[in-house]
GROMACS .gro file of C-alpha atoms in nm:
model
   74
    1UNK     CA    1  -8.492  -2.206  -6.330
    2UNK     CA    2  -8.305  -2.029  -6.020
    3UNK     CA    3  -7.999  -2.079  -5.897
    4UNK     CA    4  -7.836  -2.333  -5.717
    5UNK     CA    5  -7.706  -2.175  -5.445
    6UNK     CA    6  -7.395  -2.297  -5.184
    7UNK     CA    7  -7.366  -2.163  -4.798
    8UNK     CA    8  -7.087  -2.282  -4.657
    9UNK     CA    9  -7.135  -2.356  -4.298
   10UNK     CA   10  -6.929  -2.233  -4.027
   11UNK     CA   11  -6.789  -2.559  -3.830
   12UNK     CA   12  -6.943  -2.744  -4.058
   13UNK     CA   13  -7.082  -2.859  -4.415
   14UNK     CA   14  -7.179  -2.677  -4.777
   15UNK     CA   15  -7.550  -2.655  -4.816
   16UNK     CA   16  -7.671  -2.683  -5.170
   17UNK     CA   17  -8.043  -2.549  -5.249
   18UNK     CA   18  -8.177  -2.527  -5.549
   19UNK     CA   19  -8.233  -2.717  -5.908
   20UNK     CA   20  -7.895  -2.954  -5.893
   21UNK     CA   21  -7.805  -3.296  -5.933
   22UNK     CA   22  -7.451  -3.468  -5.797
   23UNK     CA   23  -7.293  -3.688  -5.965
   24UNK     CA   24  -7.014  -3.918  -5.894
   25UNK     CA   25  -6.668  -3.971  -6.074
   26UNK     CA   26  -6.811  -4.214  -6.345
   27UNK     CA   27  -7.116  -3.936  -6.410
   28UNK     CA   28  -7.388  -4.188  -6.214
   29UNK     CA   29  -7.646  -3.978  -6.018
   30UNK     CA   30  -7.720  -3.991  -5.664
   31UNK     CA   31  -8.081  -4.080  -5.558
   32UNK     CA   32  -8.150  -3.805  -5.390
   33UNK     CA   33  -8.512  -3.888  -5.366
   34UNK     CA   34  -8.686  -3.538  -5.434
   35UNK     CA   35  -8.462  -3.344  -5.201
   36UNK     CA   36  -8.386  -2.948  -5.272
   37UNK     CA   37  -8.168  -2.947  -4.998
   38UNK     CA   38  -7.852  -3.123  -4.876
   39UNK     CA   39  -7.533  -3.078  -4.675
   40UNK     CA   40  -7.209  -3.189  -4.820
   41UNK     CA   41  -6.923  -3.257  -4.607
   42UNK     CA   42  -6.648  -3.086  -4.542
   43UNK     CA   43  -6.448  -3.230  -4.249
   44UNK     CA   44  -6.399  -3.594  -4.397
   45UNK     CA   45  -6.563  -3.782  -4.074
   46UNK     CA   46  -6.914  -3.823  -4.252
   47UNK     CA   47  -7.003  -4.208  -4.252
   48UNK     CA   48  -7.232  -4.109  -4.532
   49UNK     CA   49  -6.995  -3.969  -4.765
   50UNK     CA   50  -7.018  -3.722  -4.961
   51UNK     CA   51  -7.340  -3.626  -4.724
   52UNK     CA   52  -7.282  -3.482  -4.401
   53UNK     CA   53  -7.434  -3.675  -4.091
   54UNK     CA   54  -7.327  -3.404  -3.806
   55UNK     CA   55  -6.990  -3.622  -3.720
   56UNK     CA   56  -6.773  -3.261  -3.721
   57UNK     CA   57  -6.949  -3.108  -3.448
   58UNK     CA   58  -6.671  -3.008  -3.252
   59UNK     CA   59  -6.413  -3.216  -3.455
   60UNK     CA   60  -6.372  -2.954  -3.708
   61UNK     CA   61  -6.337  -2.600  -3.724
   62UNK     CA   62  -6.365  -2.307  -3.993
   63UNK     CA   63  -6.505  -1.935  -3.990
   64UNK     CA   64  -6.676  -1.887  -4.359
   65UNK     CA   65  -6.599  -1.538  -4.439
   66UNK     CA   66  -6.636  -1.501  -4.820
   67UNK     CA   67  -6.340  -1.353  -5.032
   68UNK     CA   68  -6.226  -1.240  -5.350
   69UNK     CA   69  -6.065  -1.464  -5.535
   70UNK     CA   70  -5.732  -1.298  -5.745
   71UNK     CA   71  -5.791  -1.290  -6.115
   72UNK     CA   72  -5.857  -1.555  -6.288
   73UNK     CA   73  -5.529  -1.681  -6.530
   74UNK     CA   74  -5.533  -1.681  -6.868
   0.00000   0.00000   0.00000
């Protein structure tokens, strides 16, 4: 199996590729009929929640420059 793998968009949405599944609060599945791909949103202004649908286009702004994160707490 590989690995699910997240981009996260500049302006925009998380793209998820891969072998996943998303599941709501409650554990039920979204139909995702076959898909691989999807966008998540980010910016909140998706009618099709938790799905992007291209509402943040220039509504919603963020450079994706990865980081370290600091140590994890123990």
């Amino acid at each position: 199996m590989s690995k699910t793998k997240l981009t996260i968009n500049n302006n925009g949405s998380v793209k998820i590729e891969g072998d996943f599944e998303i599941v709501d609060r409650n554990g039920n599945t979204y139909g995702l009929q076959g898909r691989e791909v999807v966008s998540i949103c980010r910016c909140g202004l998706s009618k099709n929640k938790p799905f992007c649908d291209g509402s943040h286009k220039d509504h919603f702004e963020h450079e994706a420059i990865a980081f370290d994160l600091p140590p994890k707490k123990v």
